[in-house]
Coordinates of C-alpha atoms and ligand atoms in Angstrom, one line a residue:
M1 CA 64.6 48.6 83.7
A2 CA 66.3 51.5 82.8
E3 CA 70.5 51.0 82.7
R4 CA 72.1 52.5 85.8
K5 CA 75.0 54.4 84.1
N6 CA 76.3 55.9 87.7
K7 CA 77.9 52.8 89.5
T8 CA 81.0 54.9 91.4
C9 CA 80.3 57.1 94.2
Y10 CA 81.6 60.7 92.8
N11 CA 82.9 61.1 96.2
C12 CA 85.1 58.0 97.3
G13 CA 85.0 55.6 94.2
C14 CA 83.3 52.5 95.9
T15 CA 80.9 50.7 93.8
D16 CA 78.2 49.5 96.8
Y17 CA 75.5 51.5 97.3
K18 CA 72.1 51.2 97.8
I19 CA 68.4 52.5 96.3
M20 CA 67.4 56.0 98.4
H21 CA 64.3 56.4 96.1
K22 CA 63.0 54.5 92.9
G23 CA 62.8 57.0 90.3
V24 CA 62.8 61.1 90.3
R25 CA 59.3 63.4 90.4
D26 CA 59.9 64.3 86.7
N27 CA 61.9 61.1 85.1
A28 CA 61.0 57.2 86.2
D29 CA 63.7 55.8 85.1
I30 CA 66.0 57.6 87.5
D31 CA 66.5 56.0 90.8
V32 CA 68.1 58.2 93.6
L33 CA 70.9 56.0 95.0
Q34 CA 72.9 56.2 98.2
C35 CA 76.5 55.0 98.6
K36 CA 77.0 52.7 101.7
K37 CA 80.2 53.9 102.5
C38 CA 80.1 58.0 102.7
G39 CA 76.7 58.2 101.8
L40 CA 76.8 60.9 99.1
V41 CA 73.1 60.5 97.7
F42 CA 73.7 60.8 93.5
L43 CA 71.1 59.9 90.7
S44 CA 71.4 56.3 88.6
D45 CA 72.2 58.9 85.4
N46 CA 72.8 62.4 84.6
S47 CA 73.6 62.1 81.0
H48 CA 70.5 64.5 80.6
I49 CA 72.7 67.3 82.2
G50 CA 74.0 68.5 78.5
P51 CA 76.5 71.3 78.3
D52 CA 73.0 73.4 77.2
F53 CA 70.9 72.4 79.7
Y54 CA 70.8 75.3 82.1
E55 CA 72.0 78.3 78.8
N56 CA 68.1 77.3 77.7
G57 CA 66.9 77.3 81.4
G58 CA 66.1 73.9 81.6
M59 CA 65.5 74.1 84.8
I60 CA 63.0 76.0 85.8
A61 CA 60.8 75.7 82.8
G62 CA 57.5 76.2 82.9
Y63 CA 58.1 78.9 85.2
S64 CA 57.7 82.9 84.6
L65 CA 60.6 85.1 85.3
E66 CA 58.2 87.4 88.2
S67 CA 57.3 84.2 89.7
W68 CA 60.2 83.0 90.2
I69 CA 61.1 86.1 91.3
N70 CA 58.5 85.9 94.1
N71 CA 59.1 82.4 95.2
T72 CA 62.9 83.3 95.9
K73 CA 62.3 86.8 97.4
I74 CA 62.3 85.0 101.0
D75 CA 65.8 83.0 101.0
D76 CA 67.2 85.9 99.1
K77 CA 66.5 88.1 102.0
R78 CA 67.7 85.3 104.4
R79 CA 70.5 85.1 102.8
F80 CA 71.6 88.8 102.5
L81 CA 70.8 88.6 106.4
F82 CA 73.3 86.1 107.1
L83 CA 76.3 87.6 105.1
K84 CA 75.6 91.1 105.6
N85 CA 78.7 92.3 107.6
K86 CA 80.9 89.9 105.6
I87 CA 79.9 91.7 102.5
K88 CA 80.4 95.2 103.5
N89 CA 82.2 97.1 101.1
K90 CA 83.5 93.7 99.4
V91 CA 83.3 92.9 95.7
L92 CA 81.1 89.6 95.7
T93 CA 80.3 87.5 92.8
D94 CA 77.4 85.5 92.9
F95 CA 78.5 82.2 91.1
G96 CA 75.0 81.1 89.0
C97 CA 72.7 83.8 90.7
G98 CA 70.0 83.0 88.9
N99 CA 67.1 85.7 89.1
A100 CA 70.1 87.6 90.2
G101 CA 67.9 88.0 93.2
F102 CA 70.5 87.8 96.2
L103 CA 72.6 90.2 94.3
N104 CA 69.5 92.9 94.0
N105 CA 69.9 92.8 98.0
A106 CA 74.2 92.5 98.1
K107 CA 74.4 95.5 95.8
N108 CA 73.0 98.1 98.6
V109 CA 76.4 97.3 101.1
C110 CA 78.6 96.1 98.5
K111 CA 81.3 98.0 96.6
K112 CA 80.9 96.2 93.4
V113 CA 78.5 93.0 92.7
Y114 CA 79.1 90.7 90.0
G115 CA 77.3 87.9 88.8
V116 CA 77.7 84.6 87.0
E117 CA 74.8 82.9 84.9
L118 CA 74.2 80.4 82.7
Q119 CA 71.0 81.4 81.4
K120 CA 70.8 83.1 78.2
D121 CA 67.5 84.8 78.4
L122 CA 67.8 86.2 81.9
Y123 CA 70.6 88.6 80.7
E124 CA 68.3 91.6 79.5
Y125 CA 66.7 91.2 83.0
F126 CA 70.3 91.9 84.2
R127 CA 70.7 95.0 82.5
S128 CA 67.4 96.2 83.5
C129 CA 68.6 96.4 86.9
S130 CA 72.2 97.8 86.0
L131 CA 73.7 94.1 86.7
D132 CA 77.1 92.8 85.6
I133 CA 76.7 89.5 84.8
F134 CA 78.6 86.8 82.7
Q135 CA 78.9 83.7 81.4
N136 CA 81.5 82.5 82.5
I137 CA 83.9 83.2 86.0
S138 CA 86.7 83.9 84.3
Q139 CA 85.1 86.9 81.7
I140 CA 84.6 89.1 85.2
P141 CA 87.7 92.2 85.4
E142 CA 88.7 91.6 89.2
K143 CA 89.0 89.8 91.8
S144 CA 86.3 88.7 94.4
D145 CA 86.7 89.1 97.9
I146 CA 83.6 86.5 98.3
I147 CA 82.0 84.3 95.7
T148 CA 78.9 83.1 96.8
I149 CA 77.3 79.7 95.1
F150 CA 73.7 78.8 96.6
H151 CA 72.4 75.7 95.8
V152 CA 74.4 75.6 92.8
L153 CA 77.2 72.7 93.4
E154 CA 74.3 69.7 93.6
H155 CA 73.6 70.5 89.8
T156 CA 76.3 69.9 88.8
K157 CA 78.2 67.0 87.4
D158 CA 81.8 67.8 88.4
P159 CA 81.3 69.8 91.7
V160 CA 84.9 69.0 92.4
K161 CA 86.0 71.0 89.8
T162 CA 83.3 73.7 89.9
L163 CA 85.0 74.6 93.3
E164 CA 88.5 74.6 91.8
S165 CA 87.2 76.8 88.6
L166 CA 86.3 79.5 91.3
K167 CA 89.8 79.6 92.9
P168 CA 91.2 82.0 90.2
A169 CA 88.5 84.6 91.0
L170 CA 89.1 84.8 94.5
S171 CA 91.5 87.6 95.5
E172 CA 93.8 87.2 98.6
N173 CA 92.2 86.1 101.8
G174 CA 88.7 85.8 99.9
R175 CA 86.4 83.8 101.0
I176 CA 83.5 81.6 99.4
F177 CA 80.4 80.4 100.8
V178 CA 78.6 77.6 99.3
E179 CA 75.3 76.7 100.5
V180 CA 73.2 73.0 99.5
P181 CA 70.9 70.9 100.8
N182 CA 71.3 68.8 103.3
T183 CA 70.5 64.6 102.8
K184 CA 69.8 64.8 106.6
D185 CA 66.6 67.1 106.1
A186 CA 64.6 65.8 109.1
L187 CA 61.6 65.1 106.6
I188 CA 63.7 62.1 105.2
S189 CA 65.8 61.0 108.1
L190 CA 63.5 61.6 110.6
Y191 CA 59.8 61.8 109.6
K192 CA 60.9 59.3 106.3
S193 CA 58.3 61.4 104.5
K194 CA 57.2 59.2 101.4
K195 CA 55.6 61.9 99.6
F196 CA 58.0 64.3 100.6
Q197 CA 60.4 61.9 98.9
D198 CA 58.6 62.0 95.9
F199 CA 58.6 65.5 95.7
V200 CA 62.3 66.5 96.4
F201 CA 63.6 64.3 94.8
W202 CA 64.4 65.5 91.1
S203 CA 66.4 64.8 88.0
C204 CA 68.2 68.3 88.8
H205 CA 70.2 67.6 91.9
L206 CA 72.8 65.5 90.9
Y207 CA 74.7 65.1 94.0
I208 CA 73.2 66.1 97.5
F209 CA 75.4 66.4 100.3
D210 CA 75.7 65.8 104.0
K211 CA 78.2 67.6 106.0
K212 CA 80.5 64.9 105.6
T213 CA 80.4 64.4 102.0
L214 CA 80.4 67.8 101.5
E215 CA 83.6 69.0 104.1
Q216 CA 85.0 65.5 101.7
T217 CA 84.3 67.8 98.6
V218 CA 85.4 71.0 99.5
K219 CA 88.5 69.7 100.6
K220 CA 89.1 67.7 97.8
A221 CA 88.8 70.8 95.6
G222 CA 91.8 72.3 97.8
Y223 CA 90.3 74.5 100.2
K224 CA 89.9 74.4 103.9
I225 CA 86.4 75.0 106.1
E226 CA 86.5 78.8 108.0
K227 CA 82.5 77.8 109.4
F228 CA 79.9 75.2 108.4
S229 CA 76.4 76.2 109.3
Y230 CA 73.2 74.0 109.7
I231 CA 70.4 76.4 107.9
Q232 CA 66.2 75.5 108.7
R233 CA 64.7 77.4 105.5
Y234 CA 61.0 75.8 106.0
S235 CA 58.8 75.7 109.0
L236 CA 57.5 73.5 111.6
M237 CA 54.1 74.5 110.0
N238 CA 55.4 72.7 106.4
H239 CA 56.8 69.6 108.3
L240 CA 53.6 69.2 110.1
Y241 CA 51.4 69.5 107.1
W242 CA 53.8 67.0 104.9
I243 CA 53.6 64.5 107.9
L244 CA 49.6 65.3 108.0
K245 CA 48.4 66.0 104.5
K246 CA 51.6 64.6 102.9
K247 CA 51.5 68.0 100.5
P248 CA 53.8 71.3 100.1
G249 CA 52.9 74.8 101.2
G250 CA 51.7 74.4 105.1
H251 CA 53.9 77.5 105.6
K252 CA 51.7 78.9 103.3
V253 CA 48.1 77.3 104.3
W254 CA 49.1 77.3 107.5
A255 CA 50.5 80.3 108.0
K256 CA 49.0 81.9 111.4
Y257 CA 49.9 79.2 113.4
D258 CA 53.1 79.5 112.4
F259 CA 54.7 81.9 115.4
K260 CA 58.4 83.1 114.7
I261 CA 59.5 81.7 118.5
I262 CA 58.1 78.1 118.0
N263 CA 60.5 78.0 114.6
I264 CA 62.9 79.5 116.7
L265 CA 63.2 76.5 118.7
Y266 CA 62.1 74.3 116.0
S267 CA 65.4 75.0 113.8
F268 CA 67.6 74.9 116.7
I269 CA 66.5 70.9 117.6
L270 CA 67.0 70.7 114.0
K271 CA 70.2 72.2 113.7
L272 CA 71.3 70.5 116.9
F273 CA 71.1 66.7 115.3
G274 CA 71.8 68.6 112.3
I275 CA 69.0 68.0 109.9
T276 CA 68.1 70.8 109.2
D277 CA 67.1 71.1 104.8
T278 CA 70.2 73.7 104.1
M279 CA 73.5 73.8 104.6
I280 CA 76.3 76.3 104.0
V281 CA 79.9 76.6 104.3
E282 CA 82.3 79.2 104.8
I283 CA 85.6 77.8 102.5
S284 CA 89.0 79.4 101.8
P285 CA 91.4 78.0 99.3
C286 CA 94.8 76.0 101.3
Ligands
ZN1 ZN1 80.4 56.9 98.4

């Protein structure tokens, strides 16, 4: 058995943990641990994420740019619609902008958009979209009214430091929107789908938060919480497919049964119990 390198909780320093899942989908030697005190979920080892990992596209290895852009279209639109009124005529930076799908939506209503992305081979594509993307947030020539950081924090080795690094780039009265996956996802916490856990736990997700541990992390980084929202990305048919067929993609295979009205109600119930797949927190510096 591989030696467990991470034995103390990043969030609270506690050394008492349970093994939540043996192995992750791309590495049988890395276990998913959960702190018994605060509930933070973290990997038994994160030494595989070196300084060049994201620069060289390690996260999306094997995907073409075209299929990646297609795969994120629904989330890009959802994020845009969620923030549309708040970002109008504002200067916005998307930190860890990936394929810039969100920025390509946001640029139509913002005063100016910027992105921060480590992955080098995307820069030619960014130029073709006339987007100003930088490797480091300190290179952006002006302060931003809004900074978005979607599904990035769980990939960083030091989430508090990552959040702290955004502060100098934020204008006075600026806001940051942090979106991350939720440990309490119904497929894990309610339906306890073993196959879903085999699929979802991944060597790139170094930490998985719930409402409490996310709020503790942002407070530690010197922010106050303006608003917290639970978001459900996947539909009822996706969940039923996991439960009955033990596979992903139910929202596509059973699309004809996936009625919008049912999903609105289903999301409402999941939000009520805090067991959605996703969370967004709006924060500002203390
Ligand atoms: Zn802890």
